[in-house]
XYZ file of N, CA and C in Angstrom:
432
model
N 111.690 108.971 122.369
C 112.916 109.592 122.853
C 113.532 110.487 121.778
N 113.319 110.135 120.528
C 113.833 110.977 119.459
C 113.165 112.336 119.432
N 111.854 112.368 119.658
C 111.146 113.651 119.699
C 111.621 114.474 120.884
N 111.844 113.827 122.031
C 112.350 114.510 123.222
C 113.719 115.124 122.931
N 114.560 114.380 122.245
C 115.896 114.880 121.911
C 115.815 116.142 121.063
N 114.845 116.191 120.154
C 114.692 117.372 119.300
C 114.032 118.531 120.032
N 113.049 118.236 120.867
C 112.275 119.295 121.518
C 112.989 119.938 122.700
N 113.740 119.149 123.456
C 114.362 119.680 124.679
C 115.737 119.069 124.916
N 116.650 119.214 123.974
C 117.937 118.535 124.104
C 118.751 118.959 125.328
N 118.591 120.172 125.774
C 119.402 120.669 126.893
C 118.919 120.175 128.253
N 117.764 119.538 128.292
C 117.222 119.075 129.566
C 117.789 117.727 130.003
N 118.588 117.094 129.160
C 119.047 115.740 129.434
C 120.559 115.614 129.307
N 121.145 114.836 130.207
C 122.566 114.512 130.097
C 122.756 113.387 129.084
N 121.762 112.536 128.974
C 121.821 111.414 128.052
C 120.439 110.872 127.783
N 120.290 110.245 126.646
C 119.018 109.637 126.244
C 119.295 108.229 125.761
N 118.584 107.266 126.333
C 118.644 105.889 125.857
C 117.404 105.653 125.008
N 117.603 105.322 123.758
C 116.512 105.065 122.825
C 116.597 103.602 122.403
N 115.768 102.774 123.025
C 115.784 101.344 122.715
C 114.749 101.054 121.633
N 115.185 100.404 120.578
C 114.416 100.153 119.357
C 113.527 101.358 119.030
N 114.153 102.515 118.829
C 113.375 103.741 118.672
C 112.673 103.840 117.317
N 111.408 104.165 117.375
C 110.586 104.393 116.182
C 110.770 105.855 115.796
N 111.905 106.164 115.168
C 112.310 107.542 114.942
C 112.130 108.019 113.500
N 111.642 107.149 112.638
C 111.353 107.535 111.262
C 109.945 107.072 110.905
N 108.949 107.503 111.702
C 107.594 106.983 111.507
C 107.002 107.361 110.160
N 107.365 108.495 109.635
C 106.779 108.921 108.369
C 107.159 107.978 107.239
N 108.432 107.637 107.144
C 108.861 106.717 106.091
C 108.193 105.356 106.255
N 108.134 104.865 107.479
C 107.538 103.551 107.713
C 106.047 103.533 107.406
N 105.334 104.547 107.861
C 103.881 104.547 107.705
C 103.465 104.854 106.265
N 104.414 105.323 105.457
C 104.132 105.544 104.039
C 104.348 104.283 103.203
N 104.820 103.218 103.823
C 105.116 101.977 103.099
C 104.116 100.886 103.477
N 103.034 100.718 102.707
C 102.012 99.725 103.056
C 102.489 98.278 102.955
N 103.686 98.043 102.399
C 104.190 96.672 102.326
C 104.781 96.197 103.653
N 105.038 97.137 104.590
C 105.560 96.743 105.898
C 104.452 96.083 106.716
N 104.812 95.121 107.562
C 103.794 94.310 108.229
C 102.820 95.065 109.140
N 103.221 96.150 109.762
C 102.338 96.826 110.711
C 101.721 98.116 110.176
N 102.124 98.545 108.996
C 101.710 99.864 108.509
C 100.205 100.012 108.366
N 99.567 99.167 107.590
C 98.153 99.348 107.283
C 97.296 99.297 108.547
N 97.615 98.401 109.479
C 96.807 98.343 110.698
C 97.044 99.562 111.594
N 98.191 100.219 111.443
C 98.477 101.428 112.219
C 97.689 102.637 111.709
N 97.220 102.592 110.472
C 96.476 103.723 109.926
C 95.216 104.012 110.746
N 94.650 102.987 111.390
C 93.466 103.214 112.239
C 93.796 104.172 113.375
N 95.012 104.061 113.918
C 95.414 104.907 115.041
C 96.031 106.228 114.584
N 96.896 106.164 113.583
C 97.677 107.331 113.182
C 97.014 108.157 112.082
N 96.189 107.514 111.282
C 95.700 108.115 110.055
C 96.583 107.668 108.908
N 96.127 107.911 107.697
C 96.861 107.471 106.516
C 97.491 108.679 105.819
N 98.790 108.872 105.995
C 99.442 110.035 105.376
C 99.520 109.947 103.855
N 99.265 108.768 103.284
C 99.244 108.642 101.828
C 98.025 109.338 101.235
N 96.918 109.329 101.983
C 95.664 109.888 101.483
C 95.258 111.192 102.142
N 95.897 111.561 103.238
C 95.460 112.728 103.989
C 96.641 113.680 104.221
N 96.677 114.795 103.506
C 97.794 115.743 103.643
C 97.944 116.289 105.067
N 96.840 116.426 105.796
C 96.929 116.912 107.176
C 97.642 115.905 108.072
N 97.364 114.627 107.887
C 98.035 113.577 108.656
C 99.525 113.579 108.313
N 99.837 113.698 107.033
C 101.246 113.744 106.607
C 101.961 114.917 107.266
N 101.366 116.094 107.208
C 101.997 117.289 107.781
C 102.169 117.159 109.286
N 101.165 116.609 109.956
C 101.260 116.457 111.406
C 102.374 115.481 111.781
N 102.423 114.341 111.103
C 103.472 113.362 111.384
C 104.855 113.954 111.111
N 104.976 114.696 110.033
C 106.265 115.295 109.697
C 106.674 116.331 110.740
N 105.708 116.960 111.377
C 106.016 118.010 112.351
C 106.691 117.478 113.611
N 106.498 116.208 113.935
C 107.131 115.667 115.150
C 108.050 114.484 114.878
N 108.120 114.008 113.664
C 108.980 112.869 113.340
C 110.423 113.171 113.748
N 111.003 112.358 114.630
C 112.368 112.630 115.086
C 113.380 112.757 113.945
N 113.310 111.878 112.968
C 114.259 111.925 111.860
C 114.111 113.220 111.063
N 112.881 113.594 110.770
C 112.611 114.780 109.964
C 112.989 116.075 110.677
N 113.076 116.039 112.008
C 113.269 117.271 112.765
C 114.623 117.396 113.455
N 115.581 116.572 113.069
C 116.952 116.752 113.573
C 117.439 118.103 113.065
N 118.028 118.880 113.951
C 118.512 120.198 113.570
C 119.815 120.505 114.309
N 120.555 121.470 113.846
C 121.861 121.748 114.453
C 121.742 122.434 115.814
N 121.657 121.628 116.843
C 121.676 122.087 118.234
C 122.670 121.207 118.973
N 122.911 121.507 120.215
C 123.758 120.647 121.023
C 122.885 119.555 121.618
N 123.006 118.370 121.063
C 122.234 117.228 121.553
C 122.930 116.616 122.755
N 122.153 115.999 123.644
C 122.785 115.252 124.732
C 123.415 113.984 124.166
N 124.124 113.292 124.997
C 124.633 111.981 124.573
C 123.435 111.087 124.299
N 123.533 110.288 123.253
C 122.426 109.415 122.861
C 122.959 108.012 122.640
N 122.288 107.039 123.242
C 122.540 105.623 122.997
C 121.318 105.075 122.286
N 121.477 104.682 121.037
C 120.391 104.093 120.254
C 120.662 102.599 120.138
N 119.719 101.805 120.623
C 119.863 100.351 120.590
C 118.790 99.788 119.669
N 119.215 99.006 118.697
C 118.285 98.404 117.762
C 118.633 96.933 117.583
N 117.777 96.229 116.887
C 117.987 94.798 116.660
C 117.851 94.491 115.176
N 118.779 93.730 114.677
C 118.792 93.392 113.264
C 117.519 92.653 112.840
N 116.977 91.826 113.712
C 115.828 90.999 113.364
C 114.498 91.561 113.866
N 114.448 92.843 114.168
C 113.222 93.462 114.645
C 112.295 93.697 113.461
N 111.114 93.103 113.482
C 110.158 93.297 112.392
C 109.187 94.437 112.683
N 109.237 95.001 113.880
C 108.346 96.121 114.231
C 109.003 97.466 113.945
N 110.231 97.621 114.391
C 110.994 98.839 114.121
C 112.264 98.393 113.411
N 112.284 98.570 112.103
C 113.421 98.096 111.327
C 114.698 98.821 111.751
N 115.802 98.096 111.772
C 117.078 98.652 112.235
C 117.508 99.871 111.433
N 117.005 100.000 110.216
C 117.404 101.143 109.397
C 116.911 102.469 109.985
N 115.809 102.427 110.735
C 115.293 103.677 111.311
C 116.292 104.313 112.271
N 116.704 103.605 113.331
C 117.693 104.233 114.208
C 119.031 104.478 113.510
N 119.389 103.635 112.542
C 120.653 103.850 111.831
C 120.614 105.162 111.036
N 119.498 105.429 110.357
C 119.337 106.690 109.629
C 119.341 107.874 110.582
N 118.640 107.718 111.701
C 118.541 108.787 112.700
C 119.923 109.136 113.255
N 120.689 108.102 113.614
C 122.038 108.309 114.138
C 122.908 109.004 113.082
N 122.811 108.588 111.839
C 123.597 109.218 110.770
C 123.232 110.698 110.631
N 121.944 110.996 110.696
C 121.514 112.394 110.563
C 121.960 113.222 111.769
N 121.902 112.627 112.964
C 122.402 113.319 114.152
C 123.888 113.633 114.003
N 124.636 112.686 113.462
C 126.074 112.911 113.262
C 126.331 114.008 112.244
N 125.465 114.143 111.253
C 125.611 115.204 110.252
C 125.536 116.595 110.878
N 124.778 116.731 111.980
C 124.636 118.049 112.627
C 125.566 118.204 113.819
N 126.512 117.279 113.967
C 127.536 117.423 114.992
C 127.315 116.646 116.276
N 126.228 115.919 116.379
C 126.020 115.081 117.562
C 126.915 113.849 117.454
N 127.068 113.149 118.553
C 127.922 111.965 118.561
C 127.197 110.790 119.229
N 126.079 110.348 118.646
C 125.344 109.244 119.252
C 126.069 107.914 119.078
N 125.776 107.000 119.980
C 126.302 105.639 119.904
C 125.179 104.743 119.407
N 125.442 103.983 118.366
C 124.469 103.040 117.824
C 124.919 101.634 118.170
N 124.056 100.898 118.856
C 124.339 99.501 119.212
C 123.313 98.640 118.504
N 123.779 97.715 117.670
C 122.894 96.832 116.914
C 123.037 95.418 117.440
N 121.950 94.894 117.967
C 121.921 93.504 118.411
C 121.756 92.628 117.175
N 122.698 91.736 116.962
C 122.705 90.949 115.729
C 121.772 89.740 115.762
N 121.375 89.287 116.948
C 120.547 88.082 117.030
C 119.279 88.323 117.839
N 118.867 89.548 117.985
C 117.700 89.859 118.803
C 116.558 90.350 117.929
N 115.393 90.413 118.540
C 114.218 90.960 117.884
C 113.785 92.228 118.591
N 112.508 92.548 118.498
C 111.989 93.791 119.068
C 112.125 93.838 120.587
N 112.002 92.706 121.228
C 112.082 92.654 122.689
C 113.490 92.510 123.234
N 114.486 92.568 122.372
C 115.863 92.441 122.829
C 116.362 91.014 122.751
N 117.470 90.779 123.417
C 118.119 89.473 123.363
C 117.339 88.435 124.153
N 117.546 87.174 123.820
C 116.909 86.065 124.526
C 117.827 85.544 125.622
N 117.230 85.020 126.629
C 118.002 84.420 127.707
C 118.255 85.393 128.839
N 118.148 84.874 130.042
C 118.296 85.705 131.236
C 119.661 86.382 131.310
N 120.730 85.620 131.117
C 122.068 86.184 131.268
C 122.386 87.200 130.176
N 121.969 86.912 128.955
C 122.181 87.867 127.869
C 121.394 89.152 128.128
N 120.165 89.015 128.622
C 119.356 90.194 128.936
C 120.001 91.001 130.061
N 120.555 90.336 131.052
C 121.230 91.040 132.146
C 122.455 91.798 131.630
N 123.214 91.171 130.718
C 124.381 91.847 130.142
C 123.953 93.107 129.382
N 122.873 92.989 128.633
C 122.385 94.149 127.880
C 121.909 95.252 128.814
N 121.203 94.892 129.859
C 120.731 95.880 130.833
C 121.922 96.524 131.538
N 122.926 95.728 131.874
C 124.126 96.263 132.522
C 124.838 97.249 131.592
N 124.908 96.930 130.306
C 125.523 97.838 129.338
C 124.795 99.180 129.331
N 123.466 99.134 129.204
C 122.684 100.371 129.175
C 122.814 101.138 130.488
N 122.777 100.429 131.613
C 122.901 101.101 132.910
C 124.284 101.739 133.078
N 125.324 101.061 132.623
C 126.671 101.630 132.698
C 126.761 102.886 131.827
N 126.139 102.832 130.672
C 126.123 103.998 129.791
C 125.400 105.166 130.472
N 124.278 104.885 131.112
C 123.517 105.925 131.817
C 124.355 106.538 132.938
N 125.021 105.712 133.708
C 125.865 106.209 134.805
C 126.964 107.100 134.255
N 127.580 106.674 133.153
C 128.632 107.470 132.540
C 128.076 108.792 131.995
N 126.920 108.737 131.327
C 126.321 109.951 130.778
C 125.943 110.936 131.874
N 125.562 110.410 133.032
C 125.200 111.274 134.163
C 126.434 111.853 134.843
N 127.595 111.366 134.474
C 128.840 111.876 135.061
C 129.202 111.260 136.382
N 128.576 110.160 136.715
C 128.863 109.492 138.001
C 129.866 108.374 137.753
N 131.128 108.654 138.006
C 132.182 107.685 137.806
C 132.653 107.144 139.145
N 132.810 105.840 139.251
C 133.265 105.261 140.519
C 134.604 105.815 140.988
N 135.438 106.236 140.045
C 136.750 106.740 140.408
C 136.670 108.175 140.935
N 135.498 108.783 140.815
C 135.334 110.166 141.264
C 135.775 111.181 140.233
N 136.196 110.701 139.048
C 136.650 111.615 137.995
C 135.487 112.124 137.183
């Protein structure tokens, strides 16, 4: 969703980015992270291959934030996510704010990569995201 936001920001009223992998270059350059080395089979190793580094940098959402009019963005991350560290969406949101966007960052304090546990908690989270989508689309029950 981060790449979509950079490539075609005017095509969307809003973007929901749930546990977004928006700083892949920084993550894949750190072999101490749990998934990095095994991901090199799929992505290539940017530490050893300048072409892989350049290609990843060309589409990395964080690296390609630029001063355009971004749509509304809801970035949802989890403090205990070991797959996509919460710092990635936090950095992305900060960089978006630097160029004038106004994204909303929601950090789940007790969830992991798959979101909150429990049926009712999951329903509350889904309702939050759905309400945000309805608002971003401009569909208000009051007709305003």
